[in-house]
Coordinates of C-alpha atoms in Angstrom, one line a residue:
M1 CA -8.5 -27.2 -103.1
A2 CA -7.6 -29.8 -105.7
T3 CA -9.6 -29.8 -108.9
K4 CA -11.2 -32.9 -110.5
E5 CA -8.4 -33.0 -113.1
D6 CA -5.7 -33.0 -110.3
I7 CA -7.3 -35.9 -108.5
E8 CA -7.7 -37.9 -111.7
R9 CA -4.0 -37.3 -112.6
K10 CA -2.9 -38.4 -109.1
Y11 CA -4.9 -41.6 -109.6
D12 CA -3.2 -42.2 -112.9
I13 CA 0.4 -41.7 -111.7
R14 CA 0.3 -43.1 -108.1
C15 CA 1.5 -46.5 -109.3
D16 CA 4.2 -45.2 -111.7
F17 CA 6.8 -43.5 -109.5
I18 CA 7.6 -43.4 -105.8
S19 CA 7.0 -40.0 -104.1
E20 CA 7.9 -38.6 -100.7
G21 CA 5.4 -39.5 -98.1
D22 CA 4.2 -42.7 -99.9
S23 CA 3.8 -46.1 -98.3
V24 CA 5.9 -48.5 -100.3
L25 CA 5.7 -52.2 -100.5
I26 CA 9.2 -53.6 -100.7
R27 CA 10.1 -57.2 -101.8
L28 CA 13.3 -58.5 -100.5
P29 CA 15.6 -61.2 -102.0
S30 CA 14.1 -63.8 -99.6
L31 CA 10.7 -63.0 -101.3
Q32 CA 9.4 -61.6 -98.1
E33 CA 7.7 -58.2 -98.3
K34 CA 7.4 -55.3 -95.9
V35 CA 5.7 -51.9 -96.0
I36 CA 7.7 -48.7 -95.3
K37 CA 6.5 -45.1 -95.0
L38 CA 8.8 -42.7 -96.7
S39 CA 9.6 -39.7 -94.5
K40 CA 11.8 -36.8 -95.5
N41 CA 15.1 -37.8 -93.9
G42 CA 14.5 -41.4 -92.9
T43 CA 16.4 -44.6 -93.6
A44 CA 14.9 -48.0 -94.4
N45 CA 16.6 -51.0 -92.6
F46 CA 16.3 -54.3 -94.4
G47 CA 18.4 -56.3 -91.9
K48 CA 21.1 -58.4 -93.5
F49 CA 20.2 -57.0 -96.9
G50 CA 21.4 -53.5 -95.9
K51 CA 20.1 -50.0 -95.3
V52 CA 19.1 -47.3 -97.8
A53 CA 18.0 -43.7 -97.4
F54 CA 14.5 -42.9 -98.3
S55 CA 15.8 -40.2 -100.7
E56 CA 17.3 -43.0 -102.8
L57 CA 13.8 -44.4 -103.4
V58 CA 12.0 -41.2 -104.3
G59 CA 11.5 -40.8 -108.0
K60 CA 12.3 -44.5 -108.8
P61 CA 9.7 -46.4 -110.9
Y62 CA 7.8 -49.3 -109.3
G63 CA 8.4 -52.9 -110.4
L64 CA 12.1 -52.7 -111.1
S65 CA 14.8 -54.3 -108.9
Y66 CA 17.6 -52.2 -107.4
E67 CA 20.9 -53.5 -106.0
I68 CA 22.1 -51.8 -102.7
I69 CA 25.7 -50.7 -103.3
E70 CA 27.5 -49.8 -100.1
K71 CA 30.6 -47.6 -100.5
D72 CA 32.4 -45.2 -98.1
G73 CA 29.7 -45.7 -95.5
K74 CA 26.9 -44.6 -97.9
S75 CA 24.3 -46.8 -99.7
T76 CA 23.1 -46.1 -103.2
L77 CA 20.7 -48.0 -105.5
K78 CA 21.7 -49.4 -108.9
R79 CA 19.1 -50.8 -111.3
M80 CA 19.5 -54.5 -112.0
S81 CA 18.9 -56.1 -115.4
H82 CA 17.0 -59.3 -115.7
K83 CA 17.0 -61.7 -118.7
A84 CA 13.8 -62.3 -120.5
V85 CA 12.4 -65.9 -120.7
D86 CA 13.1 -66.1 -124.4
D87 CA 16.8 -65.4 -123.7
I88 CA 17.3 -68.2 -121.1
E89 CA 15.0 -71.0 -122.3
D90 CA 16.5 -74.1 -124.0
F91 CA 13.5 -76.4 -124.4
E92 CA 15.2 -79.5 -125.8
A93 CA 18.2 -79.7 -123.5
T94 CA 18.2 -81.9 -120.4
N95 CA 20.4 -82.5 -117.4
Q96 CA 21.1 -86.1 -118.3
F97 CA 24.8 -85.6 -118.5
I98 CA 25.1 -84.3 -115.0
E99 CA 26.4 -87.0 -112.7
D100 CA 25.2 -87.4 -109.2
D101 CA 28.7 -87.1 -107.9
T102 CA 29.3 -84.6 -105.1
T103 CA 33.1 -84.9 -105.5
A104 CA 32.8 -83.2 -108.8
I105 CA 31.3 -80.1 -107.1
T106 CA 33.8 -78.1 -105.1
L107 CA 31.8 -75.2 -103.8
L108 CA 33.2 -72.5 -101.5
G109 CA 32.8 -73.3 -97.8
E110 CA 31.1 -71.1 -95.2
A111 CA 34.5 -70.1 -93.8
E112 CA 35.8 -69.1 -97.2
I113 CA 32.6 -67.1 -98.0
D114 CA 32.8 -65.3 -94.6
A115 CA 36.4 -64.4 -95.3
L116 CA 35.5 -63.0 -98.7
K117 CA 32.7 -60.9 -97.2
K118 CA 35.0 -59.5 -94.5
G119 CA 37.5 -58.7 -97.2
G120 CA 35.0 -56.4 -98.9
V121 CA 34.3 -58.7 -101.9
E122 CA 30.9 -57.9 -103.4
G123 CA 28.2 -60.4 -103.8
R124 CA 28.5 -60.6 -107.5
Q125 CA 32.1 -61.6 -107.3
I126 CA 31.3 -64.3 -104.7
I127 CA 28.7 -65.8 -107.1
E128 CA 31.3 -65.8 -109.9
Q129 CA 33.7 -67.7 -107.7
Q130 CA 30.9 -70.1 -106.8
I131 CA 30.3 -70.8 -110.4
A132 CA 34.0 -71.2 -111.2
A133 CA 34.2 -73.8 -108.4
H134 CA 31.2 -75.8 -109.6
G135 CA 32.6 -78.6 -111.7
Q136 CA 29.3 -79.4 -113.5
F137 CA 27.8 -75.9 -114.0
D138 CA 28.6 -75.9 -117.8
L139 CA 26.6 -79.2 -118.2
K140 CA 23.4 -77.6 -116.9
T141 CA 20.6 -76.4 -119.3
A142 CA 20.1 -72.7 -119.8
Y143 CA 17.0 -72.8 -117.5
S144 CA 18.9 -74.6 -114.8
K145 CA 21.8 -72.1 -115.0
E146 CA 19.3 -69.2 -114.6
K147 CA 17.6 -71.0 -111.7
Y148 CA 21.0 -71.5 -110.0
L149 CA 22.0 -67.9 -110.5
K150 CA 18.7 -66.6 -109.0
K151 CA 19.2 -68.8 -106.0
K152 CA 22.7 -67.5 -105.4
E153 CA 21.6 -63.9 -106.1
A154 CA 18.9 -64.2 -103.4
K155 CA 21.6 -65.4 -101.0
F156 CA 24.5 -63.1 -101.7
L157 CA 23.2 -60.0 -103.4
K158 CA 21.6 -57.1 -101.6
F159 CA 18.6 -55.8 -103.7
I160 CA 15.1 -54.7 -103.3
T161 CA 12.0 -54.4 -105.5
P162 CA 9.4 -51.7 -104.9
I163 CA 5.9 -53.1 -105.6
A164 CA 3.1 -50.8 -107.0
P165 CA 0.3 -50.2 -104.4
T166 CA -2.5 -51.6 -106.5
T167 CA -5.5 -53.4 -105.1
F168 CA -4.1 -56.7 -106.3
N169 CA -0.7 -56.4 -104.8
V170 CA -1.9 -55.0 -101.5
C171 CA -4.6 -57.7 -101.1
E172 CA -2.0 -60.4 -102.0
Y173 CA 0.4 -59.0 -99.4
H174 CA -2.1 -59.0 -96.5
F175 CA -3.7 -62.3 -97.5
N176 CA -0.3 -64.1 -97.4
K177 CA 0.9 -62.3 -94.2
N178 CA -2.3 -62.2 -92.0
P179 CA -5.5 -63.3 -93.8
S180 CA -7.6 -62.8 -90.7
R181 CA -6.9 -59.1 -90.8
I182 CA -8.9 -58.8 -94.1
R183 CA -11.3 -61.6 -93.1
D184 CA -9.7 -64.1 -95.5
L185 CA -10.7 -62.0 -98.5
R186 CA -8.6 -63.3 -101.4
V187 CA -7.9 -61.1 -104.4
D188 CA -10.2 -63.1 -106.8
T189 CA -13.0 -63.0 -104.3
L190 CA -12.5 -59.2 -103.9
S191 CA -12.7 -58.8 -107.7
Q192 CA -15.9 -60.7 -107.8
M193 CA -17.4 -58.4 -105.1
L194 CA -16.5 -55.3 -107.2
T195 CA -18.0 -56.9 -110.3
L196 CA -21.2 -58.2 -108.7
G197 CA -21.6 -54.9 -106.8
N198 CA -21.4 -53.0 -110.2
I199 CA -18.9 -50.6 -108.7
Q200 CA -18.4 -47.8 -111.2
Q201 CA -17.6 -44.1 -111.3
G202 CA -20.2 -41.7 -110.0
G203 CA -21.9 -44.4 -107.8
R204 CA -23.0 -44.0 -104.2
Y205 CA -22.4 -47.1 -102.1
L206 CA -23.2 -48.3 -98.6
V207 CA -20.3 -50.3 -97.1
V208 CA -20.0 -52.4 -94.0
E209 CA -16.5 -53.8 -93.7
E210 CA -13.9 -55.0 -91.2
T211 CA -11.1 -55.5 -93.6
S212 CA -9.0 -52.6 -92.2
G213 CA -10.0 -50.5 -95.2
L214 CA -9.1 -53.0 -98.0
L215 CA -12.6 -53.2 -99.3
T216 CA -13.1 -49.4 -99.1
A217 CA -9.8 -48.8 -100.9
A218 CA -10.7 -51.2 -103.7
I219 CA -14.0 -49.4 -104.2
L220 CA -12.3 -46.0 -104.2
E221 CA -9.7 -47.1 -106.7
R222 CA -12.5 -48.1 -109.1
L223 CA -14.5 -44.9 -108.5
G224 CA -11.4 -43.0 -109.6
G225 CA -12.4 -39.8 -107.6
E226 CA -16.0 -39.7 -108.7
G227 CA -18.6 -41.1 -106.3
S228 CA -18.9 -41.7 -102.6
V229 CA -18.7 -44.4 -100.0
L230 CA -20.7 -44.3 -96.8
L231 CA -19.2 -46.6 -94.1
I232 CA -21.5 -48.0 -91.4
H233 CA -19.5 -49.2 -88.4
D234 CA -19.9 -49.9 -84.7
A235 CA -17.5 -47.4 -83.0
D236 CA -17.9 -43.8 -81.8
S237 CA -14.4 -43.0 -83.3
P238 CA -13.6 -43.2 -87.0
P239 CA -13.2 -46.7 -88.4
N240 CA -9.9 -48.5 -88.8
L241 CA -8.8 -47.8 -92.4
D242 CA -5.0 -48.6 -92.2
I243 CA -4.8 -50.4 -95.5
L244 CA -6.7 -47.6 -97.2
E245 CA -4.0 -45.1 -96.0
S246 CA -1.2 -47.4 -97.3
M247 CA -2.5 -47.4 -100.9
N248 CA -1.4 -43.8 -101.6
L249 CA -4.8 -42.7 -102.9
P250 CA -5.2 -38.9 -103.1
E251 CA -6.0 -37.4 -99.7
E252 CA -8.5 -35.0 -101.3
S253 CA -10.4 -37.9 -102.8
I254 CA -10.5 -39.8 -99.5
R255 CA -11.8 -36.7 -97.7
Q256 CA -14.5 -36.0 -100.3
S257 CA -15.6 -39.6 -101.0
V258 CA -15.4 -41.5 -97.7
R259 CA -17.8 -40.7 -94.9
H260 CA -18.9 -42.8 -92.0
L261 CA -21.8 -43.3 -89.5
N262 CA -22.1 -45.7 -86.7
W263 CA -25.1 -48.0 -86.1
V264 CA -26.6 -45.8 -83.4
T265 CA -26.7 -42.6 -85.5
I266 CA -28.7 -44.3 -88.3
E267 CA -31.6 -45.0 -86.0
E268 CA -34.5 -42.7 -86.9
D269 CA -35.1 -41.7 -83.2
F270 CA -31.5 -40.8 -82.6
V271 CA -31.1 -37.3 -81.1
N272 CA -27.8 -35.4 -80.8
P273 CA -26.9 -34.5 -77.2
P274 CA -27.4 -30.7 -76.6
L275 CA -24.5 -28.4 -76.2
K276 CA -23.7 -27.4 -72.7
L277 CA -23.4 -23.7 -73.6
E278 CA -25.2 -21.6 -76.0
A279 CA -22.8 -20.9 -78.9
K280 CA -23.4 -17.2 -79.3
E281 CA -20.6 -14.6 -79.8
G282 CA -20.0 -12.6 -76.7
G283 CA -22.5 -14.5 -74.5
E284 CA -22.2 -14.4 -70.7
N285 CA -21.4 -18.1 -70.5
W286 CA -18.1 -17.8 -72.4
K287 CA -15.3 -18.6 -70.0
S288 CA -12.4 -18.4 -72.5
H289 CA -11.6 -18.3 -76.2
H290 CA -10.4 -21.9 -75.9
E291 CA -13.8 -23.0 -74.6
R292 CA -15.6 -21.0 -77.3
D293 CA -13.5 -22.7 -80.1
K294 CA -14.3 -26.1 -78.7
I295 CA -18.0 -25.4 -78.6
L296 CA -18.0 -24.0 -82.2
K297 CA -16.1 -27.0 -83.4
R298 CA -18.5 -29.3 -81.7
K299 CA -21.4 -27.5 -83.3
E300 CA -19.9 -27.8 -86.7
Q301 CA -19.5 -31.6 -86.1
L302 CA -23.1 -31.9 -85.1
T303 CA -24.2 -30.0 -88.1
A304 CA -22.1 -32.2 -90.4
L305 CA -23.6 -35.3 -88.7
E306 CA -27.1 -34.2 -89.3
N307 CA -26.4 -33.5 -92.9
L308 CA -24.9 -36.9 -93.3
R309 CA -27.8 -38.6 -91.6
K310 CA -30.2 -36.7 -93.9
D311 CA -28.2 -38.0 -96.9
F312 CA -28.5 -41.5 -95.5
F313 CA -32.2 -41.4 -94.9
D314 CA -32.8 -39.9 -98.4
G315 CA -31.5 -43.3 -99.6
D316 CA -31.2 -44.1 -103.3
F317 CA -27.8 -45.7 -102.9
D318 CA -26.5 -47.8 -105.8
G319 CA -25.4 -50.8 -103.8
L320 CA -24.6 -52.5 -100.5
I321 CA -21.2 -54.2 -100.1
C322 CA -20.5 -56.1 -96.9
A323 CA -17.5 -58.0 -95.4
S324 CA -18.3 -58.1 -91.6
Q325 CA -18.3 -60.4 -88.6
Y326 CA -21.9 -59.6 -87.9
E327 CA -24.9 -61.6 -89.0
P328 CA -25.4 -60.8 -92.7
Y329 CA -29.2 -60.9 -92.9
G330 CA -29.4 -58.5 -90.0
I331 CA -27.2 -56.0 -91.8
V332 CA -29.3 -56.3 -95.0
D333 CA -32.6 -56.1 -93.2
K334 CA -31.4 -52.8 -91.6
L335 CA -30.0 -51.1 -94.7
H336 CA -32.0 -52.4 -97.7
S337 CA -34.7 -49.7 -97.4
R338 CA -32.0 -47.1 -98.3
L339 CA -31.1 -48.8 -101.6
S340 CA -32.5 -47.9 -105.0
G341 CA -34.3 -50.3 -107.2
S342 CA -32.2 -53.1 -108.8
A343 CA -29.3 -52.1 -106.5
P344 CA -26.9 -55.1 -106.0
V345 CA -26.3 -56.5 -102.5
V346 CA -23.0 -58.4 -102.1
L347 CA -22.1 -60.1 -98.8
H348 CA -18.8 -61.9 -98.0
H349 CA -18.1 -64.3 -95.2
P350 CA -15.3 -66.8 -94.5
H351 CA -17.9 -69.5 -93.6
L352 CA -20.5 -71.0 -95.8
A353 CA -23.0 -71.8 -93.1
V354 CA -23.4 -68.2 -92.1
L355 CA -24.4 -67.1 -95.7
T356 CA -26.6 -70.2 -96.1
E357 CA -28.9 -69.1 -93.4
A358 CA -29.1 -65.5 -94.8
H359 CA -29.7 -67.0 -98.3
M360 CA -32.8 -68.9 -97.1
K361 CA -34.2 -65.7 -95.5
L362 CA -33.6 -63.6 -98.5
R363 CA -35.3 -66.2 -100.8
N364 CA -38.5 -65.8 -98.7
S365 CA -38.4 -62.0 -98.8
R366 CA -40.3 -60.0 -101.4
N367 CA -37.6 -57.3 -101.3
F368 CA -34.9 -59.3 -103.0
L369 CA -34.6 -61.1 -106.3
S370 CA -32.7 -64.3 -107.1
P371 CA -30.2 -64.6 -104.2
V372 CA -27.2 -66.8 -105.0
V373 CA -24.4 -68.2 -102.9
S374 CA -21.1 -68.8 -104.7
E375 CA -17.4 -69.5 -104.0
S376 CA -14.7 -68.1 -106.3
W377 CA -12.1 -70.7 -107.3
L378 CA -8.5 -69.8 -107.9
R379 CA -5.6 -72.0 -109.0
Q380 CA -2.2 -70.3 -109.6
Y381 CA 0.1 -71.6 -112.2
Q382 CA 3.8 -71.3 -113.1
V383 CA 3.6 -70.3 -116.8
L384 CA 6.8 -71.1 -118.7
P385 CA 7.1 -72.7 -122.2
G386 CA 7.3 -76.4 -121.6
R387 CA 7.1 -76.1 -117.8
T388 CA 3.6 -74.9 -117.1
H389 CA 2.1 -76.5 -114.0
P390 CA 0.0 -75.5 -110.9
N391 CA 1.9 -74.2 -107.9
M392 CA 2.7 -76.6 -105.2
Q393 CA 1.1 -74.5 -102.4
M394 CA -2.1 -72.6 -102.7
S395 CA -4.9 -71.3 -100.4
A396 CA -8.0 -73.5 -100.2
T397 CA -10.6 -70.8 -100.2
G398 CA -11.0 -67.0 -100.3
G399 CA -14.4 -67.1 -98.6
Y400 CA -18.0 -67.2 -99.9
L401 CA -20.3 -64.6 -101.5
L402 CA -24.0 -64.0 -101.4
H403 CA -25.3 -61.8 -104.1
T404 CA -28.9 -60.5 -104.7
L405 CA -30.8 -57.5 -106.1
R406 CA -33.0 -55.1 -104.3
V407 CA -36.5 -54.9 -105.7
F408 CA -39.7 -53.1 -104.8
D409 CA -42.7 -55.2 -104.2
D410 CA -46.0 -54.2 -105.9
P411 CA -49.0 -55.6 -104.0
L412 CA -51.2 -55.0 -107.1
A413 CA -49.0 -57.0 -109.4
H414 CA -50.1 -60.6 -110.3
S415 CA -48.5 -63.4 -112.3
V416 CA -49.5 -64.0 -115.9
K417 CA -49.9 -67.5 -117.0
A418 CA -48.1 -68.3 -120.2
V419 CA -50.2 -70.0 -122.8
K420 CA -48.3 -72.4 -125.1
R421 CA -49.5 -72.2 -128.7
R422 CA -50.0 -75.4 -130.6
K423 CA -48.2 -76.1 -133.8
T424 CA -50.2 -75.8 -137.1
S425 CA -49.7 -79.5 -137.9
D426 CA -51.2 -80.4 -134.6
R427 CA -54.4 -78.4 -135.3
N428 CA -54.8 -80.2 -138.7

C-alpha cells in the first residue's frame, strides 16, 4: 500500500515526464490535439504526420516538441529547438518594401514537392528550397520570416508536442473539442468554482457532476491526496469518470479519496436487499465455492455501502459543488442538511434562467446566506511586444455560477437596531 509521501511525490512528478501507462495529450502540427493511452508495445498513428512507438515517448518531458525521424522503416523522436521571442522580434522594421507582385515569388509547385517527397527528401530540406525560391523572403521582417517558417514547418515537418495533463490543459482540450461533454464548463469558470468552493487539502466535499469526471479531477488535484470527495449520482453502476482517468492521478489517491452513492441510497428509509443465502462457512445452503465467493463479496459490498451511508448521514461536509443537468435548488434542498456551518455551495449551469429561479428560492430560505449569481468573463490575447491584441475567435460564455453559504438558523436570535450617535457639535 502506497504511503502518504509516495502519493504526494506522484502528484508532484506526474506532469514532468511521460510514464508507461499514462494518457498523453498530443498536439499535432495542425494544432489539433488527441489523447493516446501508452501501452507497453503499442504504436501511435498520427496520420500523415507519421507513426511512433510508445517506447519513444516514455521518459520524455512534457511541453517540448519532437520531430519524427523515419529511417530504415523505424521512427525516432528528435527534440526540436524554438527561437525565443527576443531573438526574432524586430519592432521597427516593416514590410513596406515588399511588392505585391506574384511574378517575383517562384514557389515550388505541388508536383515538384511530391517528387521531392517520393525521392526521400526531408521536410526541412523542402522548406529550405521553398525559401530559396521565394524572391522576396529577404525583404520580410524578422517576425514575418518566423511566421512564414512556422507555417511551412506545420505543413512539411512531422513533429508532435506532448502536453502536460493539468486541469487547465485537459479542460481546454475538452471545451474546444466537445463542450457539451463537460456541460460548457470553461477553464476560468472551473477555477472560480474551486475558489468559491474553498477547495483545500484535508477537506470533505459533496459533489454532483456530469462533466465526465472533470470537476472531480480538478478537486482531487487541489486536494493533493489529502481529503475526500463523495459523488452523488443517478446510476446503479459507478459514475462515468473518463476524464478523471485520463489525468494520470495516482490510482491509490483515487481509490482512497473518491467514493460514490446514488440518490436512492441516500434516502433515510433505504434498506439493503437481503442476501439469498446465509453467508456462513460450511452451511447446508452452499452449492459451490464459486457461489460462496459471490455471496461473501456481495456481503462486503453491502457492509461498505452501509459504512458510506453512515458517513454521509453524519454530515459535516466542507462544501457542495454541483455541475448537473438536474434542477439546482432540488439538489441543494436535498443535500444542504449534511453540510457544516459556513460551508460554501457552488452551482454551475450553462443557462442563466435555471440559476435565477434557484437564486430566488435560496434568498427566501433561512438556511443560506447572501446567494449571488455571477458569470466569469474571459478574453484571450496574443501577447507580443508591439503586437498585443485580442484573439479573433473566442467563446462567448463558460456558463453561470450560483454561490452561497450554508448557515444554521437560530429561532431565538433577533435583530439589533443600530443607534447612530450624534456629533458633539450637534449637541451643543
